[in-house]
CSV table of C-alpha atoms in Angstrom, one decimal:
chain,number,residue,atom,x,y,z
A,1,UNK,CA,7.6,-13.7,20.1
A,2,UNK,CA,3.8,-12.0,21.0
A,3,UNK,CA,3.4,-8.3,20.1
A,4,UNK,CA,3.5,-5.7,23.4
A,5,UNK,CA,-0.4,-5.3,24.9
A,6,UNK,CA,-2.3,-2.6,23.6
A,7,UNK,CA,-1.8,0.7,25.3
A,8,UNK,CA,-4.7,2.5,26.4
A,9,UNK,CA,-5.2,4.8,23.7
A,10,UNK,CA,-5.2,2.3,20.9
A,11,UNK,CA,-7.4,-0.2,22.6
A,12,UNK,CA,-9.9,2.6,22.3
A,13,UNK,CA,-9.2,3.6,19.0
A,14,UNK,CA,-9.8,0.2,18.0
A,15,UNK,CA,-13.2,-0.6,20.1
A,16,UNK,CA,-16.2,1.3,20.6
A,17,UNK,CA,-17.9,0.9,23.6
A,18,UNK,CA,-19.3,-2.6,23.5
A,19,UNK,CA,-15.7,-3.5,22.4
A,20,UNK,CA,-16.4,-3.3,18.8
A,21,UNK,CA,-13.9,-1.8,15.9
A,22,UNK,CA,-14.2,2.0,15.9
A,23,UNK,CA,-15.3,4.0,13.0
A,24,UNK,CA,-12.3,5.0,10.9
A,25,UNK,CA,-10.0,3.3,12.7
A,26,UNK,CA,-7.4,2.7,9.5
A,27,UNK,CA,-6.4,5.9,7.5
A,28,UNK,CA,-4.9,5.6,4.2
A,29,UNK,CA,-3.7,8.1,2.0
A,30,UNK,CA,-2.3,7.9,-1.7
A,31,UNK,CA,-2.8,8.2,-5.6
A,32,UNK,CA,-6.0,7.1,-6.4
A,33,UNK,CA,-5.8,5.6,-9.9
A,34,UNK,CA,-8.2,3.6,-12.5
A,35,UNK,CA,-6.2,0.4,-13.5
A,36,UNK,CA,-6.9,-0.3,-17.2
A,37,UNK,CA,-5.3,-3.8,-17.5
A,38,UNK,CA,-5.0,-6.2,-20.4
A,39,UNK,CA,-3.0,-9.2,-20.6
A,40,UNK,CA,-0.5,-8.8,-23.7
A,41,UNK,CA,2.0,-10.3,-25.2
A,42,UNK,CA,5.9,-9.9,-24.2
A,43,UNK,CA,6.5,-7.7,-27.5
A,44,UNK,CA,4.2,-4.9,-26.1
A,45,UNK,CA,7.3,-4.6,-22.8
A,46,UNK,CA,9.7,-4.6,-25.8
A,47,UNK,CA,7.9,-1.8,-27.4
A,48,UNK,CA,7.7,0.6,-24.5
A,49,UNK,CA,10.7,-0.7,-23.0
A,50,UNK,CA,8.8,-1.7,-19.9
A,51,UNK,CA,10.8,-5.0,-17.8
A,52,UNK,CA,8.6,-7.5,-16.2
A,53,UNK,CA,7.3,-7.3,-12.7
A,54,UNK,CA,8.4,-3.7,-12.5
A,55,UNK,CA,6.3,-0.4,-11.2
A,56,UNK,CA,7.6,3.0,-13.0
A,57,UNK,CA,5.9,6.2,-13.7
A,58,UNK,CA,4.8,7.1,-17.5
A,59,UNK,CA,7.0,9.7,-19.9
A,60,UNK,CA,6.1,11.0,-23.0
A,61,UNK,CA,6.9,7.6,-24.6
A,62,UNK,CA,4.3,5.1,-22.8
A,63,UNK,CA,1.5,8.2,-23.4
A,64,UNK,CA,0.2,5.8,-26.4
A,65,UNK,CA,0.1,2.7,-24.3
A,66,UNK,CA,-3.0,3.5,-22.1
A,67,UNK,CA,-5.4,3.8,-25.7
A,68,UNK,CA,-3.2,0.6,-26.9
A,69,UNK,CA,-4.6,-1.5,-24.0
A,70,UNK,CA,-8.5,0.0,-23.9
A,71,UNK,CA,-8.2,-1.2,-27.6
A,72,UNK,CA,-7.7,-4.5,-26.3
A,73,UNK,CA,-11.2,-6.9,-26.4
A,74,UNK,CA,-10.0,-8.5,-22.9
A,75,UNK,CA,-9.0,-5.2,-20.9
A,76,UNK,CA,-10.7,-4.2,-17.8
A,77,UNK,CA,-11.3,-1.2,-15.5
A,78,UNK,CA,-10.4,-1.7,-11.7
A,79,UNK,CA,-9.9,0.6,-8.9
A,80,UNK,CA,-6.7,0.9,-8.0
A,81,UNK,CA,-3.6,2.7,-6.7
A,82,UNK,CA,-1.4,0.9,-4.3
A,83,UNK,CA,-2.5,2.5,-0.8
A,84,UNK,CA,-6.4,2.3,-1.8
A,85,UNK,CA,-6.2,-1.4,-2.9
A,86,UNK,CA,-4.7,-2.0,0.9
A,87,UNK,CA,-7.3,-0.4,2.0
A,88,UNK,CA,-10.2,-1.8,0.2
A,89,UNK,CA,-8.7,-5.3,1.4
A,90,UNK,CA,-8.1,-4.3,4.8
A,91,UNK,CA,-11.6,-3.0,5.0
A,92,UNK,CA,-13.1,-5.7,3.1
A,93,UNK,CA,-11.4,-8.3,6.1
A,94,UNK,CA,-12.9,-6.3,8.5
A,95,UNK,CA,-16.6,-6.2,7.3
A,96,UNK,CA,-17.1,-3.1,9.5
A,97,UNK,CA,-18.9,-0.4,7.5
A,98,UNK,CA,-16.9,2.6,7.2
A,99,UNK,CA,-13.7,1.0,9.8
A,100,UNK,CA,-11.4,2.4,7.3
A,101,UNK,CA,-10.6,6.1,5.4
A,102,UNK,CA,-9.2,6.6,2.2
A,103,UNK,CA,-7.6,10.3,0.3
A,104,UNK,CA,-6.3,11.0,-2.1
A,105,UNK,CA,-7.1,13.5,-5.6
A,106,UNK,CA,-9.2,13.0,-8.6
A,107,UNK,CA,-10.6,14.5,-11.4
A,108,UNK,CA,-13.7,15.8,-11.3
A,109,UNK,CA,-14.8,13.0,-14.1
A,110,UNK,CA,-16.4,9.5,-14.7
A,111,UNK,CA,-13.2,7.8,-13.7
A,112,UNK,CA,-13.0,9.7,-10.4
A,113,UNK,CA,-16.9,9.2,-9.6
A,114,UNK,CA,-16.8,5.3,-10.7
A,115,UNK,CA,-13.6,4.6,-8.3
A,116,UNK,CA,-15.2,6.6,-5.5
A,117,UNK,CA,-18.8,4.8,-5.9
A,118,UNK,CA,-16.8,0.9,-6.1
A,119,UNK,CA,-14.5,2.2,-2.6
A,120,UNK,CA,-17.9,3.4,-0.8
A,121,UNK,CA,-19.8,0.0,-2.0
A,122,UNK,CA,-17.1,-1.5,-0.2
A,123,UNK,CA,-17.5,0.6,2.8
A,124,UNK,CA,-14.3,2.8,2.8
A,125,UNK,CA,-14.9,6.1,3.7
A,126,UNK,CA,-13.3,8.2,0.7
A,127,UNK,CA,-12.8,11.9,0.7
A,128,UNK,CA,-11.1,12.8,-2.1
A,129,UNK,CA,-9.8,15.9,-3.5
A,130,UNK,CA,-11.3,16.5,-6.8
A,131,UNK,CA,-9.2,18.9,-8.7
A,132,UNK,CA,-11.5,20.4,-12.0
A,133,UNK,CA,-8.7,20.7,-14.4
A,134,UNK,CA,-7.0,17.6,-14.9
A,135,UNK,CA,-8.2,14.0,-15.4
A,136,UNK,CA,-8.2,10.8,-13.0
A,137,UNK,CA,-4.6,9.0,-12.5
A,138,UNK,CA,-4.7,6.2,-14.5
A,139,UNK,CA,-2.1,2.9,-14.3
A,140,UNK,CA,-1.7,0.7,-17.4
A,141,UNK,CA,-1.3,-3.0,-16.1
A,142,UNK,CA,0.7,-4.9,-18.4
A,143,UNK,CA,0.0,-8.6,-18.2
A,144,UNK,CA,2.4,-11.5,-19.5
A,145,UNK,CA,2.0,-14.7,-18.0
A,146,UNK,CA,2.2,-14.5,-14.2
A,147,UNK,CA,3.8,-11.2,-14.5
A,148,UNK,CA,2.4,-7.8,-14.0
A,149,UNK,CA,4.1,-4.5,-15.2
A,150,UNK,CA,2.7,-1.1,-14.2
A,151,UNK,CA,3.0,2.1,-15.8
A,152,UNK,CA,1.3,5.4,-14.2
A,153,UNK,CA,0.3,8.3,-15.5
A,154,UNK,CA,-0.2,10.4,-12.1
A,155,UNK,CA,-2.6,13.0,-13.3
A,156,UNK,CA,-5.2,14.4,-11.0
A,157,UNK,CA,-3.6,12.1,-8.1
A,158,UNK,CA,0.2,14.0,-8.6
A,159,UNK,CA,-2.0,17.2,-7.3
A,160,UNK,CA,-2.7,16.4,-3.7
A,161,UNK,CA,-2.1,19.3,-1.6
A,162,UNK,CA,-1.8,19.3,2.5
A,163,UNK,CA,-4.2,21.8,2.5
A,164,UNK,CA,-7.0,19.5,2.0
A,165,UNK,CA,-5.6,17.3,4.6
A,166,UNK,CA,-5.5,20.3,7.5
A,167,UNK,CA,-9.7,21.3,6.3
A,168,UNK,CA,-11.1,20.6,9.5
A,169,UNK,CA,-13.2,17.8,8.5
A,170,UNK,CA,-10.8,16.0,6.9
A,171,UNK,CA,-8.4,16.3,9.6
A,172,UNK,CA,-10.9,15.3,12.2
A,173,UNK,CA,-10.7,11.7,10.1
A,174,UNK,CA,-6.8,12.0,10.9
A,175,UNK,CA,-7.4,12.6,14.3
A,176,UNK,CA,-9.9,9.6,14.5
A,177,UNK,CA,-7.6,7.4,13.4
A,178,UNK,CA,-5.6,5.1,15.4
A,179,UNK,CA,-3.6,3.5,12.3
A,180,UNK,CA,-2.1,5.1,9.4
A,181,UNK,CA,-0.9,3.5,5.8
A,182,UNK,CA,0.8,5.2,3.3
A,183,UNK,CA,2.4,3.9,-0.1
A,184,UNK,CA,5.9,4.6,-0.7
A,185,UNK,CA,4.3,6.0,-4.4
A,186,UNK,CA,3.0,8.9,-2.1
A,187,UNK,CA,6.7,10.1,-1.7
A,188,UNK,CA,6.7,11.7,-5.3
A,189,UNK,CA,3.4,13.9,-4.6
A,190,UNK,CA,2.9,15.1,-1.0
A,191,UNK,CA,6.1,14.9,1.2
A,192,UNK,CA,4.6,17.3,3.6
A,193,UNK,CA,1.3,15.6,3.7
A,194,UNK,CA,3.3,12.3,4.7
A,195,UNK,CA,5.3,14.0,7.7
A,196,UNK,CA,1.8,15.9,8.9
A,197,UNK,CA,0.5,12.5,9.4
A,198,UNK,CA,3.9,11.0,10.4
A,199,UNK,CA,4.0,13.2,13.2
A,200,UNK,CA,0.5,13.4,14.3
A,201,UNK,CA,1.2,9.8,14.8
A,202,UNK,CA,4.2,9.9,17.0
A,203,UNK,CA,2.7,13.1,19.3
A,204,UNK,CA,-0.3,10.7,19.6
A,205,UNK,CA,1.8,7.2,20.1
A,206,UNK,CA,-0.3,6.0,17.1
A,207,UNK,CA,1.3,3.5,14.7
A,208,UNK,CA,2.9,5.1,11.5
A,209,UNK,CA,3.1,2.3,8.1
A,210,UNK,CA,4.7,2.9,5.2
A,211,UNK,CA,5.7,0.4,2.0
A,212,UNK,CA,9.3,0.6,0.3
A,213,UNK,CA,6.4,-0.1,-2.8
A,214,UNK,CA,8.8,0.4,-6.2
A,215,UNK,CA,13.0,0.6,-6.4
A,216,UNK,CA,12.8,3.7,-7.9
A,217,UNK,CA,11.4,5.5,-5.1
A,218,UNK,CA,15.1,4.8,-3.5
A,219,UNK,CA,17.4,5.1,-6.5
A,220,UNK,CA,15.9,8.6,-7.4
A,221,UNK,CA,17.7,11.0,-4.8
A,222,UNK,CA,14.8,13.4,-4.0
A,223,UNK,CA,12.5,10.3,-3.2
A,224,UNK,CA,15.0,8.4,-1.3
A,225,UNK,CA,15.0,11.6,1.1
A,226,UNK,CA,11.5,11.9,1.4
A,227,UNK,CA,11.6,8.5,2.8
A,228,UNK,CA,14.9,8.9,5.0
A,229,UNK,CA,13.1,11.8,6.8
A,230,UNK,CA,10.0,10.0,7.5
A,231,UNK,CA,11.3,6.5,8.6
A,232,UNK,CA,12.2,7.6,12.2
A,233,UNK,CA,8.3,7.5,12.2
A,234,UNK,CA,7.9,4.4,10.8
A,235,UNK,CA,6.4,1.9,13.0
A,236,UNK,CA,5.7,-0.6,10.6
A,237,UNK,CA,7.6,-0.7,6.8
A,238,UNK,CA,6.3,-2.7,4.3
A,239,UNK,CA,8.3,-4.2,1.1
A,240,UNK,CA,9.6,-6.9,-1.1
A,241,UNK,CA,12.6,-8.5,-1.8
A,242,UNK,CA,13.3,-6.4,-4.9
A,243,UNK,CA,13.3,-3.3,-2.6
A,244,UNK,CA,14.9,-4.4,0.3
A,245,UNK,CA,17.6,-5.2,-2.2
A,246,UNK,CA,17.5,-1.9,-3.8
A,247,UNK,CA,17.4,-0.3,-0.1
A,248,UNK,CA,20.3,-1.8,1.3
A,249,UNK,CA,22.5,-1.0,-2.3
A,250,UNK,CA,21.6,3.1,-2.0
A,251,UNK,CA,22.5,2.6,1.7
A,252,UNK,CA,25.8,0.9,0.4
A,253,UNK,CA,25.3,-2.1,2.7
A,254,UNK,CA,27.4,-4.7,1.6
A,255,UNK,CA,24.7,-7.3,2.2
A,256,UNK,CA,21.9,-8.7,-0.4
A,257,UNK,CA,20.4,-11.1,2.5
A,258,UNK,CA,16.9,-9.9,2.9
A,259,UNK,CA,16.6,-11.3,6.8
A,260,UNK,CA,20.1,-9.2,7.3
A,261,UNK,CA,18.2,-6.0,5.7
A,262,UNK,CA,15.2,-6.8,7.6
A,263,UNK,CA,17.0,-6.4,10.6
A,264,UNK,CA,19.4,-3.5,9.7
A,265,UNK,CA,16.5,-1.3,8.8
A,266,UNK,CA,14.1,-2.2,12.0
A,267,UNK,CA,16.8,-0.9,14.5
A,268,UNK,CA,17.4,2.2,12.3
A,269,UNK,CA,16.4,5.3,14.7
A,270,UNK,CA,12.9,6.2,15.7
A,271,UNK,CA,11.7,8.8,17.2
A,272,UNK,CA,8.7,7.2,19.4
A,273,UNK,CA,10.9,4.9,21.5
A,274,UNK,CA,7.5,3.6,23.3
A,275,UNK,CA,7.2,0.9,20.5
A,276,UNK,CA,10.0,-1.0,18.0
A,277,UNK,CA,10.1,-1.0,14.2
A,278,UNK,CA,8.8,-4.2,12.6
A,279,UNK,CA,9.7,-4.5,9.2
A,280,UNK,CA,7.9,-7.1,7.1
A,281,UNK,CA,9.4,-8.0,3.7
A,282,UNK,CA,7.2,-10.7,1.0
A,283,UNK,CA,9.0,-12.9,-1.5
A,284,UNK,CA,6.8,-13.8,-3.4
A,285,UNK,CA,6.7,-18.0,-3.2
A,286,UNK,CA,9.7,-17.8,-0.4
A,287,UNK,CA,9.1,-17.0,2.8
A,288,UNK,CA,7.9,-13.9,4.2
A,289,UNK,CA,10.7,-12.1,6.2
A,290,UNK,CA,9.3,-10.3,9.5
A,291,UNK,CA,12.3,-8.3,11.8
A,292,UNK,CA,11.5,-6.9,15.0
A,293,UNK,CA,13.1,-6.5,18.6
A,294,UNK,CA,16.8,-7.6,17.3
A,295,UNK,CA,14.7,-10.7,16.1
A,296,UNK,CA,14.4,-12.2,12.1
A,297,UNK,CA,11.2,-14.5,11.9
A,298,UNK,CA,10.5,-16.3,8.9
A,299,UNK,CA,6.6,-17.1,7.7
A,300,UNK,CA,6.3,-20.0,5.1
A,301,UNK,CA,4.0,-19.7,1.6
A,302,UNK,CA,1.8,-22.5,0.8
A,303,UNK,CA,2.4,-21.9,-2.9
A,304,UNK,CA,-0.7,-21.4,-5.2
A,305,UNK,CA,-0.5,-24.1,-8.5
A,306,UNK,CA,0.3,-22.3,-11.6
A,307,UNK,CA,-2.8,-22.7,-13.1
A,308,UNK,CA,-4.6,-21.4,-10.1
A,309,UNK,CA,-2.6,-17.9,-10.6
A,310,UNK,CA,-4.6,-15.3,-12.8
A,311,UNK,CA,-2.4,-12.2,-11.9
A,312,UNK,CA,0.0,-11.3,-9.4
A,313,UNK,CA,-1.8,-7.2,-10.0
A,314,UNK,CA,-1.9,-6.4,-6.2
A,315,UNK,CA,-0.4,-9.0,-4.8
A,316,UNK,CA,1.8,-6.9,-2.4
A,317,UNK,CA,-1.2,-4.5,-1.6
A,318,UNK,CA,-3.4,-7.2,-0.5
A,319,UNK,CA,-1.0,-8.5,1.8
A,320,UNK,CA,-0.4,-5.3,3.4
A,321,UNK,CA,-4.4,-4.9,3.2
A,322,UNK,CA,-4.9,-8.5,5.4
A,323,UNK,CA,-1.6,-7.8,7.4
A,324,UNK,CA,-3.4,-4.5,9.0
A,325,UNK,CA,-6.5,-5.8,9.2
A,326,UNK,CA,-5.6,-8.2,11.8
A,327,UNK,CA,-2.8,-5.3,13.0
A,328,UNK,CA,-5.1,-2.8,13.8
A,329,UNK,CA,-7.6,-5.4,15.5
A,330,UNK,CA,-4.7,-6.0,18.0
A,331,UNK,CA,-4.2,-9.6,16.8
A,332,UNK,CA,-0.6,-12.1,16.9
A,333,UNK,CA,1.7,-10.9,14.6
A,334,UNK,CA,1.8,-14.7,13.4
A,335,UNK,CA,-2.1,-13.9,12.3
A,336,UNK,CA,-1.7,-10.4,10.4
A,337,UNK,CA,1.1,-12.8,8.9
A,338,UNK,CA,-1.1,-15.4,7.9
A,339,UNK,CA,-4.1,-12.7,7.0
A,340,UNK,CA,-1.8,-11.0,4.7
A,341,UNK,CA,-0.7,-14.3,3.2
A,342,UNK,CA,-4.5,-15.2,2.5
A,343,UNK,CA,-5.8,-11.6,1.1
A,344,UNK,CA,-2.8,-12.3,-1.5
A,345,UNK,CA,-3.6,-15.5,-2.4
A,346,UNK,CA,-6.8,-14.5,-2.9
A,347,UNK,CA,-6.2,-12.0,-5.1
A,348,UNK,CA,-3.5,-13.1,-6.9
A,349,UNK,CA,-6.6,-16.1,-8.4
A,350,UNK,CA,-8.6,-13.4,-9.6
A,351,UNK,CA,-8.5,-10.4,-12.1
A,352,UNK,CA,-6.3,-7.3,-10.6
A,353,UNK,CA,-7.3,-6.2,-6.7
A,354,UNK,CA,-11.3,-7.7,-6.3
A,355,UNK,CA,-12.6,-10.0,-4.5
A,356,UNK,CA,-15.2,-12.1,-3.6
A,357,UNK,CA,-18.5,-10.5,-1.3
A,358,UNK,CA,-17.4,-11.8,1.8
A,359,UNK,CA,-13.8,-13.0,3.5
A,360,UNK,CA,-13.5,-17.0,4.3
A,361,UNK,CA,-10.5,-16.3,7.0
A,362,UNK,CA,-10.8,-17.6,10.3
């Protein structure tokens, strides 16, 4: 199977004129968050009733556990938030200043400033909203073992508004881009910003992504819709085999075969008909599940030893990060496969989502 040619439109959003990646080709958008992870001890889940390998957002009762793990002597700050870790990875494959965008709201505070200062280093262009009255998102990162849990306390990033999307200079950075990413985590703050871009992709024949990202967002009702209504725009959906799973039991598919999901969910309808969903599922050590096209194609994992394995902390992210970096540079899907299965493994032998100063893929 080989991927339709580019069209016209996004071979020039792509290259420049000497045939090089444009300027803001990539556009994320998403909660911006400071990771404060610590590796623990299974009794701290027990405590705050938090399961393994799980992504949920705070109530009153996990409020203490953010001061619990900056007590701890081995925690550590890291930028974060699911969409802005795919893009620093995508952008950090690319090694093109400035090839990708990032927004999202912050506070107007250290965190918000330090997160926005590592991004830029990186060369993301960030434009934030920075909201004066309420502090920087931050995500607790619970480590045991090989597991990672997270917890997040939205703040500042629960407040993005469409408005700053539509300010003209912020919506020229839409306009510019040819590719689009957004977090499924992006469904509980801004469903209007999502179908704004959603659509501006489809008028355009630009490609829409999304990720499935946490079960929750499909067992909770109101999120579930959020993500029904934009997923005739979907061009490319992102996910693991925890939420395939989840997917296909709030759809009341009789099925818990992730290639059968795969495929069930990429001929779904879509509303640009000029290009098929692909639908690309991780699992973890087992092979990565891509459908597209009536098609199932299944990727091997050359499987990391266990002592090579630091965290799994943005695992998922990284892969989406590599995946679209080779994506949006009109590449074999076989080779965003294998990009996205390198960014992991990188990531996954190091400390939550950072990596080394320059990529070794080839």
């Amino acid at each position: 199977f080989s991927p339709p040619p580019p069209t016209e439109s996004e071979r020039e959003g792509r290259e420049g004129s000497g045939g090089e990646m444009a300027e803001g080709c990539l556009f994320g958008i998403g909660n911006p968050l400071l990771d404060i992870s610590a590796e623990v001890s299974t009794d701290l889940l027990a405590k705050y009733n938090i399961k393994a390998n799980d992504a949920i957002l705070a109530e009153e009762s996990h409020l203490p556990l953010y001061e619990e793990l900056a007590g701890m002597s081995n925690v550590e700050y890291i930028a974060g938030g699911a969409t802005q870790n795919a893009i620093r990875i995508a952008q950090w494959m690319l090694q093109v200043p400035g090839a990708t965008t990032f927004m999202g709201c912050v506070g107007k505070d250290e965190f918000g400033d330090r997160m926005e200062a590592e991004s830029r280093k990186d060369g993301v262009n960030v434009q934030y909203m920075k909201d004066p009255d309420t502090p920087t998102g931050t995500c607790g990162v619970v480590i045991t073992g090989h597991d990672r849990s997270l917890v997040t306390d939205l703040q500042a990033a629960n407040n993005y508004k469409v408005e700053h999307l539509k300010q003209p200079e912020n919506f020229a950075l839409v306009e510019k881009a040819r590719f689009y990413y957004i977090a499924g985590f992006f469904m509980t703050v801004s469903p209007e910003t999502i179908m704004t871009i959603a659509k501006h992709a489809c008028e355009n024949n630009k490609t829409f992504t999304m990720n499935l990202s946490a079960p929750f967002l499909m067992e909770v009702p109101p999120f579930k819709a959020t993500l029904m209504s934009a997923m005739p725009y979907i061009d490319v959906l992102f996910g693991n085999e925890t939420e395939a799973r989840t997917f296909a039991k709030t759809e009341s598919w009789d099925t818990e075969d992730v290639a059968e999901i795969a495929l069930r969910i990429s001929k779904l309808p879509k509303e640009n008909g000029a290009r098929s969903r692909l639908v690309v599922f991780t699992q973890g050590t087992e092979p990565t599940i891509v459908a597209q096209d009536g098609q199932v194609q299944q990727f091997p994992v050359t499987p990391l030893k266990a002592e090579q394995i630091v965290d799994t902390n943005a695992a998922g992210d990284a892969f989406v990060g590599g995946f679209l970096s080779q994506h949006v540079s009109g590449k074999p899907l076989s080779e965003s496969v294998r990009a996205g299965m390198h960014s992991a493994h990188i990531i996954i032998q190091r400390s939550g989502c950072t990596f080394p100063e320059k990529p070794n893929f080839a």
